[in-house]
Amino acid sequence: MSDRDRIEIHDGGGPVFGAGIWHFATYVDRYATDGYGEPRTVLDGIRLAGQVEDLSVVDLNWPFPPASAGIGTGEVKDALAAQDLRAIAVTPEIYTGTFAKGGFTNPDPAVRRAAVDLVAASAEVGRELGVDYVKLWPGQDGFDYPFQADYIDLWDKSVGAVRELALAFPDLRFAIEYKPREPRNRMVFSSVARTLLAIEDMGVDNVGVLLDFGHALYGGETPAESARMAIARDKLFAIDVNDNFRGWDDDMVVGSVHLLETFEFFFALHDAGWSGVWQLDQFPFREDSVEAARAGIRTMKAFHQALGYLDRKELAEAQAAQDALGAQRIAKRALFRALAESESA
Amino acid sequence: MSDRDRIEIHDGGGPVFGAGIWHFATYVDRYATDGYGEPRTVLDGIRLAGQVEDLSVVDLNWPFPPASAGIGTGEVKDALAAQDLRAIAVTPEIYTGTFAKGGFTNPDPAVRRAAVDLVAASAEVGRELGVDYVKLWPGQDGFDYPFQADYIDLWDKSVGAVRELALAFPDLRFAIEYKPREPRNRMVFSSVARTLLAIEDMGVDNVGVLLDFGHALYGGETPAESARMAIARDKLFAIDVNDNFRGWDDDMVVGSVHLLETFEFFFALHDAGWSGVWQLDQFPFREDSVEAARAGIRTMKAFHQALGYLDRKELAEAQAAQDALGAQRIAKRALFRALAESESA
Amino acid sequence: MSDRDRIEIHDGGGPVFGAGIWHFATYVDRYATDGYGEPRTVLDGIRLAGQVEDLSVVDLNWPFPPASAGIGTGEVKDALAAQDLRAIAVTPEIYTGTFAKGGFTNPDPAVRRAAVDLVAASAEVGRELGVDYVKLWPGQDGFDYPFQADYIDLWDKSVGAVRELALAFPDLRFAIEYKPREPRNRMVFSSVARTLLAIEDMGVDNVGVLLDFGHALYGGETPAESARMAIARDKLFAIDVNDNFRGWDDDMVVGSVHLLETFEFFFALHDAGWSGVWQLDQFPFREDSVEAARAGIRTMKAFHQALGYLDRKELAEAQAAQDALGAQRIAKRALFRALAESESA
Amino acid sequence: MSDRDRIEIHDGGGPVFGAGIWHFATYVDRYATDGYGEPRTVLDGIRLAGQVEDLSVVDLNWPFPPASAGIGTGEVKDALAAQDLRAIAVTPEIYTGTFAKGGFTNPDPAVRRAAVDLVAASAEVGRELGVDYVKLWPGQDGFDYPFQADYIDLWDKSVGAVRELALAFPDLRFAIEYKPREPRNRMVFSSVARTLLAIEDMGVDNVGVLLDFGHALYGGETPAESARMAIARDKLFAIDVNDNFRGWDDDMVVGSVHLLETFEFFFALHDAGWSGVWQLDQFPFREDSVEAARAGIRTMKAFHQALGYLDRKELAEAQAAQDALGAQRIAKRALFRALAESESA
């Protein structure tokens, strides 16, 4: 890694907070096929997002849910404006039933084309909304069984499709959200390092990584380390946070399990001078989504406060000595102070 | 464990094969909310099940899917008869949206009552269908977050509800399908041993375990060992088989990953004289469900053949010596011979 | 579960803190076969333990390490007295090379006898030391490969050996420390529920469970729930704490990863009126062992303080409603306040 | 990936089989500190390796175990010649007690220097032995606790040390064996993709990857896919095989658990025209090491036979359609035939 990520930045006023709009949706799964609540449109979601005090930006699925409703971009823009929200990203739905056997890697060329076309159409919508990036999450691209797929073929199709899109929209940025698995048993863009290698193979400048803390965690990565790796290559375009029990993408509320490692993740971002949005990707299946978002942001604000309390010099010395007990104590002192203040407020 | 499970049985004609009727459904998940195929009714499922040559019995969800269609028991009986199938079990749907926050353990007493009532109604249907057991899979009973629940309370409510049902239907048998997690992050009936302890606490005779091979496997158990433990206590009421990558309930086709351990599981059943149905619980999200069932049954038939080839005396000696290499070689010799014959047929 | 575990206790003066004496040893592993430091005798370990201010009791391996030194019980008693320490337990080493293929379950009857004899001899030493319990950790009892073992045989041999010991020493208590695996790939006493079933099969009163937080955690259990289950059956004889990354028995310092779940574990103990020793089972391979013990105890003292801050009524209401966000917030408020005070002290 | 890996090769006479010489050692672990058998020297190991009929090459630890014995290179050459064995690689022991806190990344510059010097000395020995590569396995390079280390610093030190060595020995090849963890909780070279990125950063041509099947498997990779990725970049210098339960580096006998995935791994190598040694990295803690090696090689020979039975055209068609059931059936037909022949022989 180069020293590129050592740049100091001035972040006056604290981080910008965001959320995927699906945070405010209701969900189905393979058992509760009738859903965990009444269906909501993207407009319902925006209204709920507007109730979360510190939320400034949202990432929007496209076609705007439900696809059948034909909700237009103008309507969404108005709804965002009414809530004082901005669209940071658009997420084309290349993982629905149409793409059950793959989007970019579907064995049927017509479906592959449909996936690329859907992303292209969403990119146009993204331009209209003024987004920072188009998010690519090819959740059905991968395989389920040993021997099912030709791995070179899956790789080449994935790399080729994203390259084509990147070249077609040189003014836009594309952020690949990697994930080890689900819905596919194994996904093509499964880890930060694989995704960085794929981006190299694309040979374009406007593709980067969206690092989801939970995906890194349950993929066996150390999220803070993954962040440093992507930043060192100038490829960390966006982040999402949530929490899980390390075995699955539980999308729990930030800080509900891994307080120290989530704080370390934000420390890594801050220490490297990364200045993007602190964004939630929580799925509150059985919780009130507005309260879940507030809880996540409250914890993130405490993390930000804790970064201010952190004795950087002392920490750097402990880390230079790889002194686990010492470094943990320094980090905990800052973190617990901020968390105590936050929770007693 | 007692010697109770050493009983020799005579299984003339090979095992009976079964499947959950959901094997022939289409699915949704939290991403492909529009589904992995056109919706199918229970009647569609039965027609597909009828195409699988060696399939004799099915486990039926109730209310018969889709709940909204009001499909009657008589209609289902006719459909089964037309396909020469029999209902081995009925599975009340106590894990849908109504029960999103729990069935037997829901904090709302009215919902707990609704769960018990739904099982009771399904038990009446089960009587009418002449099932062997009512399957209980309380998939929403558990918790998601540290500190969320009072574990004693969850346990007592679960034990109490099943006891009430067992006492209300003394002529029926209830089989609890344990599972570590999903849809809840943590489930009450999460392992074979916990479920056996719960059954003890119930103090009734007509409750047992349904052991799903995949649940045991991804729960860190050794499925063959779990089977022996349940049989030794006379509580193995039913089994389901499938396969996975050990981290999640992938419900893949039998033998697609863990050939040896699945064979060991059937060896454990056979060696203990257990004589129930060899039943599929596969979820072929992206595969043809009839072909997936045929593949699973083909492999199970090979396992049955391999049991015939197995030199029991030699194996018993190797196991008495805990000779891993020797025991594996004996098992493999029988297994590979049968599998080779099966696949070359 | 009964209400037996709802008993209120009065714990004047806070918990007693303990540690396995191996916390102060140096270690080897299969790579660093020459060790992570100069070898230490049990007497060295006791001297180091004496430097940890709040440590009152230790669990001692027997034969006292190194076995070759022939260190006598009298010598150890003197060493303990000199450091104002007491032996809470003795841990017979039934997992060394002699027992590489099993202690209680070894295929060789002479080795099985040697294992039982070693425990019996350690029990005599335990009497002399005035321990609270003899700890049984049959780390080599289990299997490595599919098909290697007859599971009924392993179970019966394990149950039989412990029963024999319990009957031979009716004045002593035996605590089985369960663990999913390591050094064996699969162990007989692998989970809390399996161990409780085994204890039932023994039919004696003086055998219980030692619940190691880390073992429960990486075994996929919820440690607080496991504690409640063992307490409800009056079988929680002792606990050990440490931390890990959920995939292995890392034996890290308490609270270095899972702060909330460790606090929930102590809450469960306290809420159930359990009044045993709060005991460390850390392996500080590369850390200063005295500092590592101090760090673990500092965090445990903060947990104890937090228990005092916890609003029990509010928490009970949130848990009755299974309100995850509410319950977490109540727990966090108490925990962070205590941790902040502890770290700023 | 390029088409570079589609090259057809002619492998007359079947693969060359090898093993790490530690396969024939005895072991210690943190519990059985007195070992799983009598200590053996490298010369003992070579004698045992010589008893395995199909074994042609070995990978040798250096200093030759035990380090204290001062066994010379000439002596080892003679021992190899006597057994008709060749040294394929030398593995410098940069993971013993000296390097407990890291070799290439040790916070102490003197220890870092010692690690590089040890590799350099082993490289000289390797030249003398005529090895194909020097294996680098920096098992202590990484970290244990959140916040312990500066990840950029660990990366830079690791990359720098290997680059220095690669430049110092331009006539030799260095193969990095990546591994997710153990002995460190987290290792620097933890996945195939991370290691490929590190090799890029080195900017040298004579560094590649040693892909250990088990490391890939328990790291959540698909080993066949990882192999294709490394081959596509011309960086697959060597492979090791063994098996495990996916949660840890169990180093079990090849094919004892994951038959299909191991066969798929060898298919990927063969299909890509890779022509290196088929090498064992098994740790038979409680098994006879000669028998364990024979068992592993017997299974590998069956895999090789199965490659001959495989209908490539049919498989390519099924994979082009991503037809899981079809592709599995084609692979199984070839595999089971070969395995049945092998086991009945």
mmCIF file of N, CA, C and O in Angstrom, chain B residues 1 5-6 105 107 143 145-152 154-156 193-194 197 200-201 222 225 229 233 260 263-264 319-320 322 324 327-328 331, chain C residues 1 5-6 105 107 143 145-152 154-156 193-194 197 200-201 222 225 229 233 260 263-264 319-320 322 324 327-328 331:
data_model
loop_
_atom_site.group_PDB
_atom_site.id
_atom_site.type_symbol
_atom_site.label_atom_id
_atom_site.label_comp_id
_atom_site.label_asym_id
_atom_site.label_seq_id
_atom_site.Cartn_x
_atom_site.Cartn_y
_atom_site.Cartn_z
ATOM 1 N N MET B 1 -26.711 -44.070 26.943
ATOM 2 C CA MET B 1 -27.699 -44.647 26.034
ATOM 3 C C MET B 1 -27.901 -46.126 26.357
ATOM 4 O O MET B 1 -26.982 -46.819 26.762
ATOM 5 N N ASP B 5 -31.395 -49.376 21.055
ATOM 6 C CA ASP B 5 -31.255 -49.070 19.639
ATOM 7 C C ASP B 5 -30.421 -50.095 18.890
ATOM 8 O O ASP B 5 -29.962 -49.845 17.791
ATOM 9 N N ARG B 6 -30.239 -51.247 19.513
ATOM 10 C CA ARG B 6 -29.453 -52.277 18.839
ATOM 11 C C ARG B 6 -30.366 -53.278 18.137
ATOM 12 O O ARG B 6 -29.882 -54.225 17.529
ATOM 13 N N THR B 105 -44.083 -18.405 21.379
ATOM 14 C CA THR B 105 -43.411 -17.497 22.310
ATOM 15 C C THR B 105 -43.742 -16.037 22.056
ATOM 16 O O THR B 105 -43.101 -15.150 22.631
ATOM 17 N N PRO B 107 -44.881 -12.398 22.308
ATOM 18 C CA PRO B 107 -45.198 -11.632 23.527
ATOM 19 C C PRO B 107 -46.697 -11.356 23.670
ATOM 20 O O PRO B 107 -47.157 -11.111 24.792
ATOM 21 N N PHE B 143 -35.030 -15.431 19.193
ATOM 22 C CA PHE B 143 -34.700 -14.009 19.387
ATOM 23 C C PHE B 143 -33.639 -13.608 18.374
ATOM 24 O O PHE B 143 -33.062 -14.470 17.697
ATOM 25 N N TYR B 145 -31.467 -10.454 19.048
ATOM 26 C CA TYR B 145 -30.431 -9.586 19.610
ATOM 27 C C TYR B 145 -30.043 -10.017 21.027
ATOM 28 O O TYR B 145 -30.906 -10.500 21.777
ATOM 29 N N PRO B 146 -28.781 -9.823 21.406
ATOM 30 C CA PRO B 146 -28.415 -9.981 22.804
ATOM 31 C C PRO B 146 -29.321 -9.121 23.689
ATOM 32 O O PRO B 146 -29.641 -7.985 23.324
ATOM 33 N N PHE B 147 -29.752 -9.659 24.786
ATOM 34 C CA PHE B 147 -30.579 -8.970 25.795
ATOM 35 C C PHE B 147 -32.063 -8.865 25.409
ATOM 36 O O PHE B 147 -32.874 -8.387 26.205
ATOM 37 N N GLN B 148 -32.413 -9.305 24.181
ATOM 38 C CA GLN B 148 -33.801 -9.098 23.760
ATOM 39 C C GLN B 148 -34.800 -9.891 24.587
ATOM 40 O O GLN B 148 -35.921 -9.425 24.818
ATOM 41 N N ALA B 149 -34.408 -11.107 24.984
ATOM 42 C CA ALA B 149 -35.417 -12.004 25.538
ATOM 43 C C ALA B 149 -35.009 -12.586 26.885
ATOM 44 O O ALA B 149 -33.825 -12.653 27.240
ATOM 45 N N ASP B 150 -36.007 -13.003 27.614
ATOM 46 C CA ASP B 150 -35.839 -13.755 28.848
ATOM 47 C C ASP B 150 -35.862 -15.229 28.430
ATOM 48 O O ASP B 150 -36.890 -15.763 28.030
ATOM 49 N N TYR B 151 -34.697 -15.887 28.521
ATOM 50 C CA TYR B 151 -34.568 -17.234 27.935
ATOM 51 C C TYR B 151 -35.444 -18.257 28.644
ATOM 52 O O TYR B 151 -35.913 -19.212 28.036
ATOM 53 N N ILE B 152 -35.626 -18.084 29.932
ATOM 54 C CA ILE B 152 -36.489 -18.994 30.689
ATOM 55 C C ILE B 152 -37.931 -18.859 30.186
ATOM 56 O O ILE B 152 -38.656 -19.849 30.045
ATOM 57 N N LEU B 154 -38.955 -17.841 27.200
ATOM 58 C CA LEU B 154 -39.094 -18.447 25.866
ATOM 59 C C LEU B 154 -39.212 -19.963 25.979
ATOM 60 O O LEU B 154 -40.018 -20.603 25.307
ATOM 61 N N TRP B 155 -38.368 -20.512 26.833
ATOM 62 C CA TRP B 155 -38.350 -21.963 27.021
ATOM 63 C C TRP B 155 -39.687 -22.455 27.587
ATOM 64 O O TRP B 155 -40.298 -23.385 27.068
ATOM 65 N N ASP B 156 -40.116 -21.794 28.639
ATOM 66 C CA ASP B 156 -41.351 -22.233 29.294
ATOM 67 C C ASP B 156 -42.547 -22.116 28.352
ATOM 68 O O ASP B 156 -43.406 -23.004 28.312
ATOM 69 N N ALA B 193 -29.973 -32.060 21.351
ATOM 70 C CA ALA B 193 -29.928 -32.267 22.796
ATOM 71 C C ALA B 193 -30.858 -31.292 23.518
ATOM 72 O O ALA B 193 -31.546 -31.668 24.472
ATOM 73 N N ARG B 194 -30.892 -30.061 23.076
ATOM 74 C CA ARG B 194 -31.820 -29.100 23.690
ATOM 75 C C ARG B 194 -33.262 -29.553 23.486
ATOM 76 O O ARG B 194 -34.097 -29.426 24.391
ATOM 77 N N LEU B 197 -34.106 -32.325 25.840
ATOM 78 C CA LEU B 197 -34.335 -31.801 27.187
ATOM 79 C C LEU B 197 -35.716 -31.149 27.290
ATOM 80 O O LEU B 197 -36.422 -31.308 28.285
ATOM 81 N N GLU B 200 -38.342 -33.803 27.534
ATOM 82 C CA GLU B 200 -38.388 -34.282 28.922
ATOM 83 C C GLU B 200 -39.231 -33.362 29.786
ATOM 84 O O GLU B 200 -40.057 -33.807 30.577
ATOM 85 N N ASP B 201 -38.984 -32.053 29.635
ATOM 86 C CA ASP B 201 -39.716 -31.084 30.456
ATOM 87 C C ASP B 201 -41.217 -31.131 30.173
ATOM 88 O O ASP B 201 -42.025 -30.749 31.019
ATOM 89 N N THR B 222 -22.734 -33.805 14.548
ATOM 90 C CA THR B 222 -22.470 -34.906 13.644
ATOM 91 C C THR B 222 -23.804 -35.619 13.477
ATOM 92 O O THR B 222 -24.291 -36.236 14.425
ATOM 93 N N GLU B 225 -24.410 -39.065 14.837
ATOM 94 C CA GLU B 225 -24.358 -39.108 16.306
ATOM 95 C C GLU B 225 -25.673 -38.572 16.894
ATOM 96 O O GLU B 225 -26.206 -39.120 17.861
ATOM 97 N N MET B 229 -28.397 -40.509 19.326
ATOM 98 C CA MET B 229 -28.831 -39.948 20.610
ATOM 99 C C MET B 229 -30.362 -39.899 20.703
ATOM 100 O O MET B 229 -30.945 -40.242 21.739
ATOM 101 N N ARG B 233 -33.177 -42.585 22.980
ATOM 102 C CA ARG B 233 -34.231 -42.115 23.884
ATOM 103 C C ARG B 233 -35.622 -42.342 23.283
ATOM 104 O O ARG B 233 -36.601 -41.788 23.768
ATOM 105 N N LEU B 260 -20.073 -38.890 2.338
ATOM 106 C CA LEU B 260 -19.719 -39.841 3.390
ATOM 107 C C LEU B 260 -20.549 -39.638 4.647
ATOM 108 O O LEU B 260 -21.011 -40.585 5.270
ATOM 109 N N PHE B 263 -24.071 -40.809 4.127
ATOM 110 C CA PHE B 263 -24.114 -42.274 4.193
ATOM 111 C C PHE B 263 -23.990 -42.738 5.640
ATOM 112 O O PHE B 263 -24.698 -43.654 6.081
ATOM 113 N N GLU B 264 -23.113 -42.096 6.389
ATOM 114 C CA GLU B 264 -22.967 -42.464 7.803
ATOM 115 C C GLU B 264 -24.281 -42.242 8.565
ATOM 116 O O GLU B 264 -24.628 -43.002 9.468
ATOM 117 N N GLN B 319 -14.228 -49.789 14.226
ATOM 118 C CA GLN B 319 -14.761 -48.762 15.125
ATOM 119 C C GLN B 319 -14.412 -49.079 16.578
ATOM 120 O O GLN B 319 -14.163 -48.159 17.363
ATOM 121 N N ALA B 320 -14.389 -50.341 16.933
ATOM 122 C CA ALA B 320 -13.999 -50.692 18.304
ATOM 123 C C ALA B 320 -12.568 -50.241 18.570
ATOM 124 O O ALA B 320 -12.222 -49.841 19.686
ATOM 125 N N GLN B 322 -11.363 -47.701 17.047
ATOM 126 C CA GLN B 322 -11.361 -46.280 16.658
ATOM 127 C C GLN B 322 -10.322 -46.023 15.571
ATOM 128 O O GLN B 322 -9.637 -44.989 15.581
ATOM 129 N N ALA B 324 -9.547 -44.811 12.344
ATOM 130 C CA ALA B 324 -10.176 -43.914 11.375
ATOM 131 C C ALA B 324 -9.924 -44.355 9.940
ATOM 132 O O ALA B 324 -10.848 -44.430 9.123
ATOM 133 N N ALA B 327 -11.758 -47.764 9.232
ATOM 134 C CA ALA B 327 -13.213 -47.645 9.176
ATOM 135 C C ALA B 327 -13.647 -46.888 7.920
ATOM 136 O O ALA B 327 -14.607 -47.263 7.249
ATOM 137 N N GLN B 328 -12.920 -45.831 7.595
ATOM 138 C CA GLN B 328 -13.271 -45.080 6.384
ATOM 139 C C GLN B 328 -13.137 -45.966 5.152
ATOM 140 O O GLN B 328 -13.970 -45.916 4.249
ATOM 141 N N ALA B 331 -16.095 -48.351 4.855
ATOM 142 C CA ALA B 331 -17.316 -47.641 4.467
ATOM 143 C C ALA B 331 -17.251 -47.197 3.005
ATOM 144 O O ALA B 331 -18.225 -47.302 2.259
ATOM 145 N N MET C 1 -38.011 -25.174 32.369
ATOM 146 C CA MET C 1 -37.193 -24.755 33.514
ATOM 147 C C MET C 1 -38.090 -24.358 34.686
ATOM 148 O O MET C 1 -39.182 -23.843 34.491
ATOM 149 N N ASP C 5 -34.333 -20.936 39.689
ATOM 150 C CA ASP C 5 -33.214 -20.023 39.431
ATOM 151 C C ASP C 5 -33.613 -18.559 39.599
ATOM 152 O O ASP C 5 -32.914 -17.684 39.137
ATOM 153 N N ARG C 6 -34.730 -18.327 40.224
ATOM 154 C CA ARG C 6 -35.145 -16.939 40.416
ATOM 155 C C ARG C 6 -34.764 -16.419 41.800
ATOM 156 O O ARG C 6 -35.034 -15.270 42.142
ATOM 157 N N THR C 105 -12.534 -42.762 26.900
ATOM 158 C CA THR C 105 -13.049 -43.505 25.747
ATOM 159 C C THR C 105 -11.952 -44.216 24.971
ATOM 160 O O THR C 105 -12.202 -44.719 23.867
ATOM 161 N N PRO C 107 -9.699 -46.758 23.210
ATOM 162 C CA PRO C 107 -10.019 -48.142 22.858
ATOM 163 C C PRO C 107 -9.263 -49.161 23.719
ATOM 164 O O PRO C 107 -9.708 -50.302 23.833
ATOM 165 N N PHE C 143 -13.745 -37.978 18.461
ATOM 166 C CA PHE C 143 -13.291 -38.629 17.237
ATOM 167 C C PHE C 143 -12.872 -37.560 16.238
ATOM 168 O O PHE C 143 -13.117 -36.366 16.454
ATOM 169 N N TYR C 145 -12.752 -38.431 12.442
ATOM 170 C CA TYR C 145 -13.180 -38.724 11.071
ATOM 171 C C TYR C 145 -14.599 -39.306 11.044
ATOM 172 O O TYR C 145 -14.984 -40.053 11.963
ATOM 173 N N PRO C 146 -15.361 -39.025 9.984
ATOM 174 C CA PRO C 146 -16.612 -39.735 9.792
ATOM 175 C C PRO C 146 -16.357 -41.249 9.799
ATOM 176 O O PRO C 146 -15.355 -41.709 9.246
ATOM 177 N N PHE C 147 -17.213 -41.982 10.427
ATOM 178 C CA PHE C 147 -17.168 -43.451 10.505
ATOM 179 C C PHE C 147 -16.141 -43.999 11.485
ATOM 180 O O PHE C 147 -16.068 -45.205 11.703
ATOM 181 N N GLN C 148 -15.335 -43.112 12.098
ATOM 182 C CA GLN C 148 -14.276 -43.636 12.966
ATOM 183 C C GLN C 148 -14.799 -44.342 14.199
ATOM 184 O O GLN C 148 -14.204 -45.331 14.644
ATOM 185 N N ALA C 149 -15.903 -43.823 14.762
ATOM 186 C CA ALA C 149 -16.289 -44.296 16.086
ATOM 187 C C ALA C 149 -17.738 -44.751 16.140
ATOM 188 O O ALA C 149 -18.572 -44.357 15.332
ATOM 189 N N ASP C 150 -18.001 -45.568 17.123
ATOM 190 C CA ASP C 150 -19.358 -45.979 17.484
ATOM 191 C C ASP C 150 -19.819 -44.990 18.556
ATOM 192 O O ASP C 150 -19.320 -45.000 19.680
ATOM 193 N N TYR C 151 -20.765 -44.142 18.178
ATOM 194 C CA TYR C 151 -21.108 -43.017 19.056
ATOM 195 C C TYR C 151 -21.731 -43.472 20.369
ATOM 196 O O TYR C 151 -21.566 -42.821 21.398
ATOM 197 N N ILE C 152 -22.464 -44.545 20.321
ATOM 198 C CA ILE C 152 -23.069 -45.084 21.539
ATOM 199 C C ILE C 152 -21.963 -45.547 22.498
ATOM 200 O O ILE C 152 -22.024 -45.326 23.705
ATOM 201 N N LEU C 154 -18.815 -44.468 22.630
ATOM 202 C CA LEU C 154 -18.113 -43.315 23.212
ATOM 203 C C LEU C 154 -18.927 -42.716 24.357
ATOM 204 O O LEU C 154 -18.400 -42.357 25.410
ATOM 205 N N TRP C 155 -20.221 -42.596 24.114
ATOM 206 C CA TRP C 155 -21.119 -42.025 25.118
ATOM 207 C C TRP C 155 -21.142 -42.887 26.380
ATOM 208 O O TRP C 155 -20.962 -42.384 27.497
ATOM 209 N N ASP C 156 -21.336 -44.158 26.191
ATOM 210 C CA ASP C 156 -21.439 -45.050 27.345
ATOM 211 C C ASP C 156 -20.147 -45.074 28.153
ATOM 212 O O ASP C 156 -20.175 -45.061 29.387
ATOM 213 N N ALA C 193 -26.299 -28.776 26.469
ATOM 214 C CA ALA C 193 -27.460 -29.660 26.539
ATOM 215 C C ALA C 193 -27.033 -31.126 26.485
ATOM 216 O O ALA C 193 -27.585 -31.966 27.194
ATOM 217 N N ARG C 194 -26.058 -31.445 25.649
ATOM 218 C CA ARG C 194 -25.553 -32.814 25.613
ATOM 219 C C ARG C 194 -24.967 -33.211 26.966
ATOM 220 O O ARG C 194 -25.161 -34.338 27.435
ATOM 221 N N LEU C 197 -27.672 -33.952 29.423
ATOM 222 C CA LEU C 197 -28.237 -35.276 29.164
ATOM 223 C C LEU C 197 -27.305 -36.372 29.682
ATOM 224 O O LEU C 197 -27.749 -37.365 30.255
ATOM 225 N N GLU C 200 -27.632 -36.612 33.403
ATOM 226 C CA GLU C 200 -28.843 -37.378 33.715
ATOM 227 C C GLU C 200 -28.575 -38.871 33.629
ATOM 228 O O GLU C 200 -28.975 -39.639 34.501
ATOM 229 N N ASP C 201 -27.920 -39.273 32.543
ATOM 230 C CA ASP C 201 -27.644 -40.695 32.346
ATOM 231 C C ASP C 201 -26.754 -41.261 33.455
ATOM 232 O O ASP C 201 -26.777 -42.462 33.732
ATOM 233 N N THR C 222 -25.809 -19.386 22.823
ATOM 234 C CA THR C 222 -25.868 -18.074 23.438
ATOM 235 C C THR C 222 -25.484 -18.306 24.903
ATOM 236 O O THR C 222 -26.248 -18.928 25.648
ATOM 237 N N GLU C 225 -27.953 -17.904 27.695
ATOM 238 C CA GLU C 225 -29.041 -18.884 27.635
ATOM 239 C C GLU C 225 -28.552 -20.245 28.166
ATOM 240 O O GLU C 225 -29.264 -20.940 28.889
ATOM 241 N N MET C 229 -29.995 -22.430 31.355
ATOM 242 C CA MET C 229 -30.405 -23.830 31.224
ATOM 243 C C MET C 229 -29.720 -24.708 32.274
ATOM 244 O O MET C 229 -30.362 -25.565 32.897
ATOM 245 N N ARG C 233 -31.410 -26.484 36.074
ATOM 246 C CA ARG C 233 -31.290 -27.894 36.457
ATOM 247 C C ARG C 233 -30.324 -28.086 37.624
ATOM 248 O O ARG C 233 -29.905 -29.203 37.905
ATOM 249 N N LEU C 260 -21.042 -6.961 24.953
ATOM 250 C CA LEU C 260 -22.451 -7.047 25.336
ATOM 251 C C LEU C 260 -22.839 -8.460 25.732
ATOM 252 O O LEU C 260 -23.552 -8.673 26.709
ATOM 253 N N PHE C 263 -21.409 -9.354 29.088
ATOM 254 C CA PHE C 263 -22.190 -8.709 30.143
ATOM 255 C C PHE C 263 -23.522 -9.440 30.325
ATOM 256 O O PHE C 263 -23.976 -9.670 31.453
ATOM 257 N N GLU C 264 -24.133 -9.825 29.218
ATOM 258 C CA GLU C 264 -25.411 -10.553 29.318
ATOM 259 C C GLU C 264 -25.212 -11.881 30.070
ATOM 260 O O GLU C 264 -26.085 -12.317 30.820
ATOM 261 N N GLN C 319 -37.920 -6.966 27.993
ATOM 262 C CA GLN C 319 -37.772 -8.371 27.618
ATOM 263 C C GLN C 319 -39.132 -9.057 27.526
ATOM 264 O O GLN C 319 -39.337 -9.922 26.676
ATOM 265 N N ALA C 320 -40.070 -8.680 28.390
ATOM 266 C CA ALA C 320 -41.412 -9.261 28.313
ATOM 267 C C ALA C 320 -42.041 -8.923 26.954
ATOM 268 O O ALA C 320 -42.790 -9.722 26.385
ATOM 269 N N GLN C 322 -40.183 -8.481 24.370
ATOM 270 C CA GLN C 322 -39.170 -8.903 23.388
ATOM 271 C C GLN C 322 -38.751 -7.733 22.499
ATOM 272 O O GLN C 322 -38.560 -7.882 21.299
ATOM 273 N N ALA C 324 -36.224 -5.621 21.255
ATOM 274 C CA ALA C 324 -34.769 -5.708 21.108
ATOM 275 C C ALA C 324 -34.104 -4.346 21.289
ATOM 276 O O ALA C 324 -33.124 -4.223 22.029
ATOM 277 N N ALA C 327 -34.493 -3.149 25.000
ATOM 278 C CA ALA C 327 -33.704 -3.917 25.963
ATOM 279 C C ALA C 327 -32.212 -3.637 25.788
ATOM 280 O O ALA C 327 -31.476 -3.480 26.776
ATOM 281 N N GLN C 328 -31.769 -3.555 24.544
ATOM 282 C CA GLN C 328 -30.352 -3.256 24.314
ATOM 283 C C GLN C 328 -29.996 -1.885 24.894
ATOM 284 O O GLN C 328 -28.947 -1.711 25.494
ATOM 285 N N ALA C 331 -29.620 -2.039 28.673
ATOM 286 C CA ALA C 331 -28.397 -2.749 29.055
ATOM 287 C C ALA C 331 -27.165 -1.907 28.744
ATOM 288 O O ALA C 331 -26.225 -1.837 29.541
#
